[in-house]
PDB file of C-alpha atoms in Angstrom:
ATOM      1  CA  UNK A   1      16.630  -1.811   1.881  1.00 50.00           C
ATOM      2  CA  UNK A   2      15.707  -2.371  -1.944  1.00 55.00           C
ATOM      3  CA  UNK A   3      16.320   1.162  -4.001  1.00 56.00           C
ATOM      4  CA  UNK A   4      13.935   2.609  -5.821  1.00 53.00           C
ATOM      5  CA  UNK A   5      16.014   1.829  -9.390  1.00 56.00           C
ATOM      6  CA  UNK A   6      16.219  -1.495  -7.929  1.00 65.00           C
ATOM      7  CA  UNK A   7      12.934  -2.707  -8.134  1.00 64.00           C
ATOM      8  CA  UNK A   8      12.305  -4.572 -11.413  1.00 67.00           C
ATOM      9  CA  UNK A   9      15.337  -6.560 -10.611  1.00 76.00           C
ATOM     10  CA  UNK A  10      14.596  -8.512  -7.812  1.00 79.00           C
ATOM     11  CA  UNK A  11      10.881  -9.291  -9.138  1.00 83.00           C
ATOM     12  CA  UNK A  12      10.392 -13.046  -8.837  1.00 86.00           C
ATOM     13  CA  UNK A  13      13.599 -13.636  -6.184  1.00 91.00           C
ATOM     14  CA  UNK A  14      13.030 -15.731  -2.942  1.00 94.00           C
ATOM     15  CA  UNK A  15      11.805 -13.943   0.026  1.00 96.00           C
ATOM     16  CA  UNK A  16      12.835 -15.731   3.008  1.00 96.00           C
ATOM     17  CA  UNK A  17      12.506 -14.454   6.693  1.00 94.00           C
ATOM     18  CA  UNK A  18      15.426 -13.745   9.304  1.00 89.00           C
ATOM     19  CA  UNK A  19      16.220 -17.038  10.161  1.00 92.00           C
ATOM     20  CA  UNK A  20      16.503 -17.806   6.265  1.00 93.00           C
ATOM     21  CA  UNK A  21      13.243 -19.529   6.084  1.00 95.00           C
ATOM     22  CA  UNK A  22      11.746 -19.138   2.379  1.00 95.00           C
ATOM     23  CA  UNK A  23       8.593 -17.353   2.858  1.00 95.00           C
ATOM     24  CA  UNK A  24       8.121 -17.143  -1.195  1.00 95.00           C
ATOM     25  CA  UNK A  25       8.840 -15.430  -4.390  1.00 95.00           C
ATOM     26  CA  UNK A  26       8.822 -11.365  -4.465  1.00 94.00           C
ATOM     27  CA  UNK A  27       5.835 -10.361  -6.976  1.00 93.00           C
ATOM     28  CA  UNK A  28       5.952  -6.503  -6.493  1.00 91.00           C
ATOM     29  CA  UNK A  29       6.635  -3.607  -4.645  1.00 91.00           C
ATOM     30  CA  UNK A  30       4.537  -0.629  -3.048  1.00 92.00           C
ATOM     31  CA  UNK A  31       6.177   2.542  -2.433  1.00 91.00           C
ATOM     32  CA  UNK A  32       5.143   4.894  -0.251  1.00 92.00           C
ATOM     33  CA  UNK A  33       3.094   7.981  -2.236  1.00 92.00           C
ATOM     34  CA  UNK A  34       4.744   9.934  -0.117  1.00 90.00           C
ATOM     35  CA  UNK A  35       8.469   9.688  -0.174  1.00 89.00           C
ATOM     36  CA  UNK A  36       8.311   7.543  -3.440  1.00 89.00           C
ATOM     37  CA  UNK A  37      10.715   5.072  -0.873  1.00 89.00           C
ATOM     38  CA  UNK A  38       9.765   1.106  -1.116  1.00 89.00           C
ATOM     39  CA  UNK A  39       7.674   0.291   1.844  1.00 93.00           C
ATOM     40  CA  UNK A  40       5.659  -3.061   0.891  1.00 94.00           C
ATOM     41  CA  UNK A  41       5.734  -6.166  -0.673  1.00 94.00           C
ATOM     42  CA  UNK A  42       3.915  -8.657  -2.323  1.00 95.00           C
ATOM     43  CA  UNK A  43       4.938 -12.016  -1.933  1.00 95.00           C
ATOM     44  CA  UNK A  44       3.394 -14.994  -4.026  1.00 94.00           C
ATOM     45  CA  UNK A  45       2.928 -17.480  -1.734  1.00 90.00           C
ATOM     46  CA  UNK A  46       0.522 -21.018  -1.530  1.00 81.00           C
ATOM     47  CA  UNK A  47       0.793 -24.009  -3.304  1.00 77.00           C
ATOM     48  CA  UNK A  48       0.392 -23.794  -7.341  1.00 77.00           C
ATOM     49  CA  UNK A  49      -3.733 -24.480  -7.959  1.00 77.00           C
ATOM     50  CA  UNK A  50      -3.788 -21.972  -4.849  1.00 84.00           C
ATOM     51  CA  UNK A  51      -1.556 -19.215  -4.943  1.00 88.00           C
ATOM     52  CA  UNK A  52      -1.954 -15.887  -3.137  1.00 91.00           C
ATOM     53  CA  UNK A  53      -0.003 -12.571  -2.452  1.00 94.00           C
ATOM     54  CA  UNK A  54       1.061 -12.118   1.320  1.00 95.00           C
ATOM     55  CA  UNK A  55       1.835  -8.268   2.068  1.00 96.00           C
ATOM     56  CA  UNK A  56       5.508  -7.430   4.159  1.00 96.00           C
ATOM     57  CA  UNK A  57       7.031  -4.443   4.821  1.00 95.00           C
ATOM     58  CA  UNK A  58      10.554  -3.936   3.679  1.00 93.00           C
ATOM     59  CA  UNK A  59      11.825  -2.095   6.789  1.00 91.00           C
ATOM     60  CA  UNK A  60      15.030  -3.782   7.872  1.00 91.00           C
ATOM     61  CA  UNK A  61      14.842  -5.889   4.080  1.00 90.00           C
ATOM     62  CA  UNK A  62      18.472  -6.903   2.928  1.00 88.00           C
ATOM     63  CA  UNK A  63      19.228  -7.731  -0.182  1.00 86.00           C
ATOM     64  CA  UNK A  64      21.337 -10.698  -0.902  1.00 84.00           C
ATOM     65  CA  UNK A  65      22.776 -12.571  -3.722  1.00 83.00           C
ATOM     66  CA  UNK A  66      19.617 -13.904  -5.422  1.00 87.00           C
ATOM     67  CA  UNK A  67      17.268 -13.327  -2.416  1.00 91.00           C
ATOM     68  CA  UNK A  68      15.730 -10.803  -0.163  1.00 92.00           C
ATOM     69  CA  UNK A  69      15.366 -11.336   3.597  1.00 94.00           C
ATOM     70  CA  UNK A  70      12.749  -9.384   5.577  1.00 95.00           C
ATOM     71  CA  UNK A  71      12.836  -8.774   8.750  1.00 95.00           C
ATOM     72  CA  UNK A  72       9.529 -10.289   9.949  1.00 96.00           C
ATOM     73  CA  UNK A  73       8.917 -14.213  10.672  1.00 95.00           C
ATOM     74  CA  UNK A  74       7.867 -16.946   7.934  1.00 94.00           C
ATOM     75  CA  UNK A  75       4.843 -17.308  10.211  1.00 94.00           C
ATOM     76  CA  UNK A  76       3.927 -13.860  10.550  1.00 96.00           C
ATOM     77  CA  UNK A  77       3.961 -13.059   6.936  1.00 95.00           C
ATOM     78  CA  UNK A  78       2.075 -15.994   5.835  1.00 92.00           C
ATOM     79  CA  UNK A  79      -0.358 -14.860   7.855  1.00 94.00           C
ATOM     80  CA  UNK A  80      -0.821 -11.421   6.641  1.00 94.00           C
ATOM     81  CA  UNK A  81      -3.467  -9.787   4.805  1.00 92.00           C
ATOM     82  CA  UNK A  82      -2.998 -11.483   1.352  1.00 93.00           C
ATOM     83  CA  UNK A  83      -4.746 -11.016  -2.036  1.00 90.00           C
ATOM     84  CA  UNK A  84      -5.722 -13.026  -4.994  1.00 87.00           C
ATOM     85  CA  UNK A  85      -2.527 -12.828  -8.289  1.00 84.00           C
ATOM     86  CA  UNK A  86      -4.888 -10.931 -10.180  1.00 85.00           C
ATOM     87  CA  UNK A  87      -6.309  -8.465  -7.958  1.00 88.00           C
ATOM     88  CA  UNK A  88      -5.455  -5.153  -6.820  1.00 90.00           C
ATOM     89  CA  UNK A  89      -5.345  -3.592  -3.270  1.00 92.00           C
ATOM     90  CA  UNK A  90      -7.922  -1.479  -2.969  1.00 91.00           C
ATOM     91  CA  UNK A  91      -6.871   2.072  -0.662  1.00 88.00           C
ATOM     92  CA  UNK A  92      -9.384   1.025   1.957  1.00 90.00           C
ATOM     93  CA  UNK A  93      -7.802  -2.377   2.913  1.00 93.00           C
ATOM     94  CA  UNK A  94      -3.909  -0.634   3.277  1.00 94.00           C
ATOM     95  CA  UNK A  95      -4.817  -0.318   7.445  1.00 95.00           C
ATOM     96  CA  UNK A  96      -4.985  -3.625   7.379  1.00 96.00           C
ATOM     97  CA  UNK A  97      -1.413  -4.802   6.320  1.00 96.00           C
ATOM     98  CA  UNK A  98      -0.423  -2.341   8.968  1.00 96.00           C
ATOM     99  CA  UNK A  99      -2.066  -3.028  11.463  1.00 96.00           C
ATOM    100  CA  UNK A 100      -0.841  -6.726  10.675  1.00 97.00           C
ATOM    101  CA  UNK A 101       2.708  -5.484  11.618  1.00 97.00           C
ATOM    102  CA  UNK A 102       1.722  -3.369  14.801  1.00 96.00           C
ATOM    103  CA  UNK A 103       2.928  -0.184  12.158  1.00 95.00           C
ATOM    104  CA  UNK A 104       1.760   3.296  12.348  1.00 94.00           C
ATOM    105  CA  UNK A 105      -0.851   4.187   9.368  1.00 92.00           C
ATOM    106  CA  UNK A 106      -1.435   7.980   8.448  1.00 88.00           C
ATOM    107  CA  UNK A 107      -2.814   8.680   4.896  1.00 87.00           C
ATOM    108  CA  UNK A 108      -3.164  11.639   3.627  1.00 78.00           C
ATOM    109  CA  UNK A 109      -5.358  14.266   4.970  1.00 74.00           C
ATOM    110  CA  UNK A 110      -7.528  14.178   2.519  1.00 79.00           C
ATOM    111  CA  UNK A 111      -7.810  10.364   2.542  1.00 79.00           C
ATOM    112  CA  UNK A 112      -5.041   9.555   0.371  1.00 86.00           C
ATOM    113  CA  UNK A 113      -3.860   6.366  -0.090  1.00 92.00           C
ATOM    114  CA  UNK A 114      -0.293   5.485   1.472  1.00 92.00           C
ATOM    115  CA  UNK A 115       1.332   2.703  -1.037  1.00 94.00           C
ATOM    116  CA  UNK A 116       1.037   3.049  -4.736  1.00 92.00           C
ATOM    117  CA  UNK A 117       2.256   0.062  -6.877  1.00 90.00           C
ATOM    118  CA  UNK A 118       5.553  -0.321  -8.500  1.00 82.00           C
TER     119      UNK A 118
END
């Protein structure tokens, strides 16, 4: 799993699935509001006039030499909710990255949001 202090470091590394597959270059990570843990990544993915950020979770993420493998398949995450480089993610689409993922969402109980940006 990628530590909190470790974040800025592996910005712009390969992401590449379990079977070492590169899936695409890590653009940020979303912590969890509540336990301030890493949870979710952005991925830049797409070819260069069309690029896009696919959501993963980083359960089960390693962290290798210059790379970081996730524990979902290439297909899967290129298939995820995804957003535009420049955008944000707004509270009310977070169900849908996981639900992508068959995960368990619970924000807060007074709506809060469940990933903040890092």
């Amino acid at each position: 799993m990628i530590g909190t202090a470790d974040i800025r470091e592996w910005r712009n590394r390969d992401v590449v699935d379990a079977d070492g597959r590169k899936v695409g270059s890590l653009e940020a990570v979303y912590v969890n509001t509540r336990t301030d843990e890493p949870a979710v990544a952005t991925i830049v993915t797409g070819l260069p006039t069309r690029r896009r950020l696919a959501f993963v979770p980083l359960a089960g993420a390693v962290v290798g030499p210059d790379y970081v493998k996730v524990a979902y398949p290439r297909s899967l995450v290129k298939d995820a909710p995804s957003m535009g480089t420049d955008d944000i993610l707004p509270a009310e689409d977070e169900k849908a990255i996981f639900d992508h993922y068959d995960l368990p969402y619970q924000p807060g109980a007074g709506g809060e949001r469940v990933l903040a940006r890092r």
